[in-house]
XYZ file of C-alpha atoms in Angstrom:
519
model
C 9.522 123.491 12.599
C 10.901 126.147 10.409
C 8.144 127.863 10.593
C 6.615 128.096 14.159
C 10.074 128.979 14.627
C 9.983 132.555 12.468
C 6.080 132.679 14.597
C 7.724 133.141 17.861
C 10.700 135.357 15.938
C 7.870 137.580 15.275
C 6.112 137.963 18.725
C 9.662 137.885 20.102
C 10.215 141.011 18.274
C 6.885 142.524 19.242
C 8.006 142.230 22.486
C 10.846 143.620 22.655
C 9.580 146.475 20.732
C 6.563 146.575 24.083
C 9.892 146.522 26.483
C 12.173 148.570 25.066
C 12.569 152.160 24.343
C 15.161 154.278 26.368
C 14.311 152.314 29.414
C 11.010 152.950 29.494
C 8.099 149.780 29.967
C 5.448 150.339 26.984
C 2.454 148.272 27.336
C 1.079 146.389 24.199
C -2.084 148.527 24.256
C -0.095 151.330 23.681
C 0.712 149.971 20.090
C -2.038 150.340 17.268
C -2.887 148.125 14.796
C -0.821 148.455 12.176
C 2.089 148.553 14.041
C 1.416 144.698 15.334
C 0.805 144.011 11.469
C 3.617 145.541 10.841
C 5.601 142.978 13.121
C 3.992 139.976 11.618
C 0.834 139.517 14.376
C -2.738 140.132 13.848
C -4.676 139.619 17.339
C -7.364 141.557 17.046
C -9.450 143.169 13.444
C -7.400 144.845 11.257
C -8.266 146.698 7.471
C -5.725 147.813 5.783
C -6.572 150.981 3.884
C -2.800 152.192 2.370
C -0.135 149.931 0.499
C 1.733 148.127 2.860
C 4.355 145.283 2.642
C 5.783 143.269 5.659
C 8.990 141.516 5.506
C 8.248 138.292 7.894
C 5.428 135.638 7.710
C 2.189 136.674 9.083
C 0.403 135.910 12.360
C -3.212 135.540 12.318
C -5.071 134.727 15.513
C -8.291 132.399 16.485
C -11.330 134.803 15.726
C -9.146 137.601 14.377
C -9.913 139.556 10.882
C -7.738 140.547 8.372
C -9.569 143.166 5.480
C -7.304 144.537 2.767
C -8.841 147.609 0.615
C -5.896 148.380 -1.061
C -2.824 145.866 -1.251
C -0.650 144.087 1.758
C 2.999 141.678 0.056
C 4.074 139.654 2.056
C 8.012 138.640 1.777
C 7.192 135.620 4.597
C 4.372 132.862 5.348
C 1.184 133.343 6.317
C -0.115 131.269 8.977
C -3.781 131.900 9.099
C -6.298 131.048 11.887
C -8.826 133.788 11.202
C -10.344 134.956 8.635
C -8.564 137.658 5.608
C -11.386 139.430 3.429
C -9.728 140.652 -0.197
C -11.063 144.124 -1.380
C -8.689 144.967 -2.772
C -4.578 142.364 -3.399
C -2.574 140.380 -1.531
C 0.476 138.937 -2.678
C 1.926 136.202 -0.576
C 6.348 135.036 -0.861
C 5.567 136.694 -4.779
C 2.265 134.960 -6.316
C -0.497 136.903 -6.435
C -3.315 134.578 -6.737
C -6.293 135.907 -4.307
C -9.392 137.133 -5.748
C -11.062 140.669 -4.419
C -14.013 139.308 -2.171
C -13.348 136.444 -1.588
C -12.806 135.365 1.940
C -9.961 133.138 2.570
C -10.919 130.129 4.969
C -9.157 129.659 8.017
C -6.534 126.724 8.218
C -7.508 123.481 10.855
C -5.353 122.776 13.630
C -3.596 119.343 14.200
C -4.492 118.644 17.712
C -1.810 116.359 19.653
C -2.762 113.011 21.396
C -2.938 115.391 24.115
C -2.514 114.836 28.297
C -5.523 114.344 31.202
C -5.419 115.601 34.545
C -7.716 113.056 36.504
C -11.201 114.471 38.057
C -11.215 113.778 41.697
C -14.545 113.111 44.142
C -14.714 116.995 44.773
C -12.618 118.816 41.881
C -13.198 118.369 37.708
C -10.855 116.865 35.671
C -9.587 117.985 32.136
C -8.092 116.935 28.310
C -5.921 119.079 27.258
C -4.693 119.614 23.568
C -1.999 121.627 22.114
C -1.622 122.285 18.214
C 1.231 121.437 16.171
C 1.284 124.350 14.052
C -0.220 127.153 16.015
C 0.511 126.248 19.959
C -2.946 126.726 20.218
C -4.646 125.194 22.824
C -8.103 122.888 24.066
C -9.175 121.856 26.880
C -12.526 119.905 27.839
C -13.881 119.801 31.348
C -14.312 116.033 33.207
C -16.345 116.528 35.862
C -15.783 115.280 39.091
C -17.079 112.123 40.260
C -18.787 112.555 43.215
C -17.850 110.894 47.058
C -18.665 107.163 46.663
C -19.957 106.590 50.545
C -19.840 103.124 52.026
C -21.321 101.634 55.485
C -18.322 101.350 58.144
C -20.014 101.132 61.093
C -23.172 99.606 62.649
C -26.360 101.764 63.133
C -26.809 103.071 66.320
C -30.572 103.553 65.965
C -32.382 101.187 68.725
C -36.736 100.329 68.680
C -37.726 103.678 69.324
C -35.494 106.474 68.834
C -33.968 107.291 65.504
C -29.677 106.665 64.906
C -26.340 107.483 62.423
C -24.284 105.868 60.252
C -21.535 106.930 59.621
C -19.793 106.148 55.884
C -16.503 107.200 54.280
C -15.700 107.437 50.990
C -13.934 104.821 49.573
C -11.920 107.133 47.066
C -10.930 109.847 49.476
C -11.979 108.695 52.953
C -14.206 111.736 53.405
C -17.025 110.651 56.522
C -20.431 111.693 56.232
C -23.191 110.124 58.646
C -26.677 109.282 57.265
C -29.922 109.200 59.191
C -31.706 105.699 59.949
C -35.134 105.561 61.556
C -36.201 103.293 64.903
C -36.296 100.021 63.663
C -39.362 99.085 65.904
C -39.497 95.938 68.281
C -39.266 92.753 67.654
C -41.543 90.647 69.820
C -40.238 86.637 71.327
C -43.038 84.186 70.680
C -44.011 85.429 74.240
C -44.387 83.590 77.920
C -47.502 82.748 80.663
C -46.975 84.919 83.883
C -50.581 84.763 84.793
C -52.627 81.568 84.080
C -56.487 81.967 82.862
C -58.995 81.270 85.241
C -62.599 80.102 85.405
C -63.578 83.747 85.760
C -60.217 86.380 85.331
C -58.033 86.247 82.711
C -54.498 84.905 81.954
C -51.282 87.505 81.169
C -49.056 85.919 78.476
C -45.684 88.464 78.899
C -43.583 89.914 75.003
C -39.779 89.976 75.781
C -38.402 92.813 72.420
C -35.488 90.913 71.690
C -33.062 93.857 71.057
C -34.005 95.913 74.131
C -35.541 95.586 77.710
C -39.432 96.801 76.186
C -42.511 93.889 77.794
C -45.841 93.644 76.219
C -48.661 91.696 77.568
C -51.367 90.318 76.098
C -54.947 88.635 78.009
C -55.728 85.023 77.891
C -59.000 84.777 78.063
C -61.029 82.897 80.979
C -61.538 79.378 80.872
C -65.122 79.272 82.735
C -64.616 75.970 84.103
C -65.156 76.162 87.819
C -63.722 73.554 90.246
C -66.736 73.789 92.938
C -66.322 72.896 96.829
C -67.572 73.128 100.036
C -65.873 76.109 102.700
C -67.013 77.084 105.658
C -68.979 80.060 105.355
C -67.863 83.442 107.346
C -71.513 83.667 109.256
C -74.122 81.590 109.614
C -72.759 79.199 112.682
C -70.156 76.230 112.430
C -72.335 74.313 110.252
C -73.087 77.041 107.924
C -70.879 76.035 104.338
C -70.424 77.619 100.745
C -70.320 76.495 97.542
C -67.574 77.867 96.118
C -65.391 77.466 93.484
C -61.803 76.999 95.147
C -60.221 79.303 91.963
C -61.725 81.772 91.535
C -64.312 81.834 94.819
C -67.626 82.571 93.557
C -70.380 81.292 95.894
C -72.849 79.070 94.185
C -75.277 78.945 97.360
C -75.409 79.012 100.830
C -75.075 74.868 102.186
C -75.932 73.613 106.168
C -73.687 70.881 107.049
C -76.450 67.876 109.157
C -75.982 65.344 111.439
C -75.618 62.965 108.782
C -73.328 64.567 107.003
C -74.550 65.225 103.797
C -75.329 69.525 102.891
C -78.408 70.802 102.372
C -79.138 73.366 99.567
C -82.540 74.995 99.107
C -83.600 74.401 95.795
C -85.964 76.602 93.120
C -89.319 74.387 94.032
C -90.995 75.763 96.780
C -90.958 73.408 100.189
C -88.010 71.360 98.448
C -84.273 71.278 99.034
C -81.457 69.622 97.025
C -78.898 67.567 98.986
C -75.407 66.898 98.620
C -72.357 64.603 99.226
C -68.780 66.329 100.260
C -67.555 65.928 97.442
C -70.956 67.840 96.178
C -72.127 65.836 94.202
C -76.137 65.993 94.196
C -77.712 62.535 95.851
C -81.762 63.323 95.935
C -84.264 66.401 97.060
C -86.799 66.538 99.851
C -89.557 68.413 101.267
C -88.037 71.384 103.463
C -89.225 71.133 107.673
C -88.194 73.171 110.296
C -84.591 72.978 111.173
C -82.957 76.567 112.567
C -83.585 80.320 113.242
C -81.482 82.077 110.672
C -81.421 85.254 108.099
C -83.885 86.450 105.345
C -85.057 89.120 103.956
C -83.630 91.172 106.644
C -85.449 89.194 109.566
C -84.294 86.010 112.394
C -86.175 83.851 110.246
C -87.431 79.783 110.601
C -85.234 78.364 107.841
C -85.319 74.600 106.842
C -81.531 73.102 106.465
C -81.054 74.211 103.681
C -81.871 77.807 104.681
C -85.155 78.119 103.196
C -87.490 80.188 104.626
C -90.535 78.765 107.163
C -91.427 81.039 109.283
C -90.469 85.286 109.879
C -88.680 86.552 112.902
C -87.047 89.290 114.129
C -85.267 92.351 112.008
C -81.275 92.094 111.676
C -78.902 93.861 113.586
C -77.010 94.877 110.110
C -73.585 96.246 110.478
C -71.322 97.030 107.843
C -67.677 96.670 106.853
C -65.023 98.125 103.976
C -61.935 96.916 103.410
C -60.809 99.435 100.650
C -59.101 98.499 97.397
C -55.478 99.757 96.927
C -53.821 99.626 93.202
C -52.459 95.788 93.754
C -56.308 94.046 95.484
C -59.485 94.728 95.442
C -61.611 96.147 98.099
C -65.314 95.214 99.868
C -68.093 96.076 101.458
C -69.773 93.639 104.236
C -73.580 94.281 105.573
C -73.098 91.650 108.034
C -76.425 90.570 110.784
C -74.631 90.776 114.005
C -77.385 88.322 115.897
C -77.366 85.748 113.114
C -74.152 86.373 111.748
C -76.449 86.710 108.028
C -74.282 89.066 105.226
C -77.104 90.893 104.291
C -74.456 92.315 101.576
C -71.036 91.540 100.313
C -69.802 94.131 97.543
C -66.911 93.433 95.594
C -64.314 96.851 95.299
C -62.636 96.760 91.816
C -58.606 97.479 92.209
C -58.110 101.236 90.896
C -55.331 100.348 88.544
C -54.673 102.641 86.041
C -54.223 106.426 85.229
C -55.641 108.405 81.804
C -53.870 111.699 80.147
C -55.545 113.104 76.985
C -52.120 114.210 75.389
C -48.520 112.127 76.420
C -46.903 115.333 75.700
C -47.331 119.008 76.376
C -45.756 122.034 74.501
C -44.022 124.587 76.762
C -44.969 128.178 77.018
C -43.395 128.783 80.496
C -47.268 128.495 83.161
C -47.052 124.619 84.928
C -49.029 122.081 83.093
C -51.550 119.844 84.471
C -52.711 117.755 81.781
C -56.495 116.810 82.990
C -56.681 113.204 84.580
C -59.322 110.228 84.318
C -58.788 106.771 86.983
C -60.020 103.519 85.946
C -60.631 100.528 87.632
C -59.552 96.994 87.061
C -63.331 96.189 85.461
C -62.993 98.910 82.967
C -64.636 101.820 84.560
C -64.521 105.015 86.023
C -63.582 106.708 89.080
C -64.811 109.404 90.660
C -63.128 112.270 91.367
C -64.423 112.558 94.473
C -62.143 109.299 95.619
C -58.509 110.833 95.118
C -56.803 114.051 94.857
C -53.863 114.166 92.078
C -50.277 116.563 92.527
C -48.426 117.576 89.721
C -44.329 117.243 89.936
C -41.789 119.177 87.527
C -44.888 120.172 85.242
C -43.248 124.025 84.307
C -40.090 123.266 81.494
C -38.809 120.992 79.645
C -38.631 117.678 80.137
C -40.622 114.664 82.336
C -43.074 114.936 84.839
C -44.759 113.426 87.484
C -48.017 113.226 88.168
C -49.552 111.227 91.122
C -53.070 109.803 92.619
C -53.503 109.670 95.919
C -56.442 108.384 96.858
C -58.849 108.833 99.506
C -62.072 107.619 101.046
C -62.999 104.580 102.882
C -63.473 102.776 99.468
C -59.899 103.025 97.790
C -56.359 103.440 99.651
C -52.976 103.940 98.436
C -51.381 106.443 94.928
C -50.567 105.731 90.887
C -48.640 107.470 89.141
C -48.091 108.909 85.933
C -45.637 110.366 83.691
C -45.735 112.681 80.878
C -43.647 115.132 79.076
C -42.876 118.607 78.140
C -41.335 120.165 74.683
C -39.551 123.042 73.702
C -41.288 125.395 71.508
C -41.593 124.814 67.682
C -39.903 127.366 65.434
C -40.034 127.990 61.708
C -37.889 129.002 58.860
C -38.507 132.370 57.385
C -35.980 131.776 54.064
C -34.635 129.562 52.514
C -32.416 130.994 49.351
C -29.982 128.830 47.664
C -27.304 129.070 45.447
C -24.753 126.645 43.999
C -25.346 123.795 45.334
C -26.136 124.937 48.746
C -29.480 127.061 50.561
C -28.823 129.521 52.786
C -31.791 128.884 55.868
C -33.073 131.489 58.299
C -35.735 130.942 61.011
C -36.948 132.749 64.020
C -34.703 132.555 66.993
C -36.369 130.110 69.669
C -33.992 130.850 73.139
C -35.835 129.848 75.693
C -35.699 126.124 77.149
C -33.898 125.539 73.641
C -30.481 123.765 73.467
C -30.629 124.323 69.633
C -32.094 123.362 66.046
C -32.004 119.794 63.630
C -33.111 121.078 60.093
C -33.568 118.354 57.782
C -33.499 118.890 53.915
C -34.804 115.954 51.026
C -35.854 115.340 48.071
C -38.893 114.861 48.732
C -42.137 115.577 50.841
C -41.566 111.983 52.993
C -37.918 112.758 53.707
C -36.938 109.099 52.773
C -34.833 110.266 49.624
C -31.165 112.857 49.882
C -32.038 113.233 53.659
C -29.166 115.893 54.790
C -29.157 116.419 58.586
C -27.637 119.517 60.512
C -27.428 119.859 63.928
C -26.983 123.569 65.205
C -25.853 122.763 68.764
C -26.416 126.648 69.847
C -30.186 127.973 69.948
C -28.882 131.337 69.600
C -28.025 130.736 65.843
C -30.674 131.614 63.124
C -29.105 131.089 60.507
C -26.950 128.350 58.082
C -25.723 127.528 54.499
C -26.162 123.454 53.937
C -23.410 122.896 51.160
C -22.614 120.085 48.878
C -26.406 119.441 48.089
C -27.559 118.149 44.249
C -27.479 120.537 41.313
C -30.446 122.040 40.341
C -32.751 119.713 42.705
C -35.880 120.901 44.271
C -35.694 120.543 48.168
C -38.212 120.239 50.799
C -37.024 122.062 54.146
C -38.053 121.581 57.953
C -37.064 122.368 61.270
C -37.652 121.866 64.605
C -36.332 123.245 68.297
C -34.234 120.086 70.900
C -34.426 120.339 74.648
C -31.923 118.552 76.305
C -33.003 117.888 80.376
C -31.128 115.338 82.577
C -29.170 113.328 79.830
C -31.866 113.273 77.569
C -33.078 114.988 74.454
C -36.564 116.652 74.379
C -37.798 117.724 70.229
C -40.546 120.087 69.481
C -43.063 119.139 66.311
C -41.493 119.016 63.241
C -42.630 123.107 61.048
C -41.860 122.220 56.681
C -41.088 125.692 54.793
C -43.598 126.484 53.043
C -42.244 126.808 49.651
C -39.946 124.080 47.939
C -36.365 125.436 46.703
C -34.752 124.537 44.028
C -30.704 123.891 44.146
C -29.154 126.533 41.594
């Protein structure tokens, strides 16, 4: 403590010299090294070239060299934290014990227990120690901790839309958001909404457990018919058709005779098959002329089984058409007005599907009119001559409508289809790095654009260390994204978006051509 007190007295004396003198302020840098040495202070390299006697203690600061080329006498103590080079002689407190040309090693500091400043999430801490001999100070940096985020709410992602989850740091209550991808649908076991029949497929409907979405699956037809006798639409009151009661498929025209049995022509010439009222086969017998009816385009003499036995007059044909609509099939029938024979019975499948090449288009200031293909329930394409196509809301970003209106005698009614018009995309023109940050510039997209979405990640798939920025003004063309990882490679992508009728429409992502490393 006595030695340190002497050092402080020397420092105070030098300070007095700096401040004093005729009331004028004198700056420390105006003193020569030798003037400082005379007051016991060596705070820069000094070379002693003439004999000098010092009445005080000498304090040599760390990193400084005292070179003695003549004779230096110190009538006090010497505190060396630098380097002493002796070419001449050095005497301290009356003792000359230093050999020329031999540097005197520096003293080692004696450090105290030190004090600690704890780090925080964003600020480095420190551990500081002071030399108990000379009051020198050394400090070590304790790196900042970084945030420790935990989720504090439920992810807002849905089955089809991406979302976010809010996070809070457990140490400093800082808030952040984390991108959460869409979950996808989770379907239940399904419910049979339409039973499969003999020649028609059934439908099984599945409901998403997390939203109101539906999807259907076809149940294959059974192939098992239930045959019944049904009164025929033509041929007289005794004409009956053998049909499936489920699907309506016709297996033959029979005539009910006076004996209550039904007669159907067989594949054997001159023969017919006899059935009872329950469609049970009884026997086969020879044909005989019974009535005049219709076979092969004329009124012919036929058997009870409708087998042709004698030709007659030509048919007087009329045609009737029932147009097919989206909810029911239609038909075209050719009927003889004389004998009631149905000479042609064509079923027209229902028009039920409108297909377009792409469900999306990109805004360019012009009306969008994607080409349309219309299909029926049999999977066949319907000729364009049977319908007209109109478009609405098909110029600006948003959801557009297509209306198909059927015309002619085969089809009737309307079908609709929607598609989306998305905003034009943009691209990043320059990405520059700074310490834990990236400055991103992009090409302005001001028309039919609300703002921009920017994503940064440390992998090409944008799944690791993702950071998402939403720019709400379309006039903004640059932004600096901070709090990134140090010295990390980052991939950058950008897209535009437009909010229309409460819904967000986004362009495709454009990835910046270079990978940028933060500093």
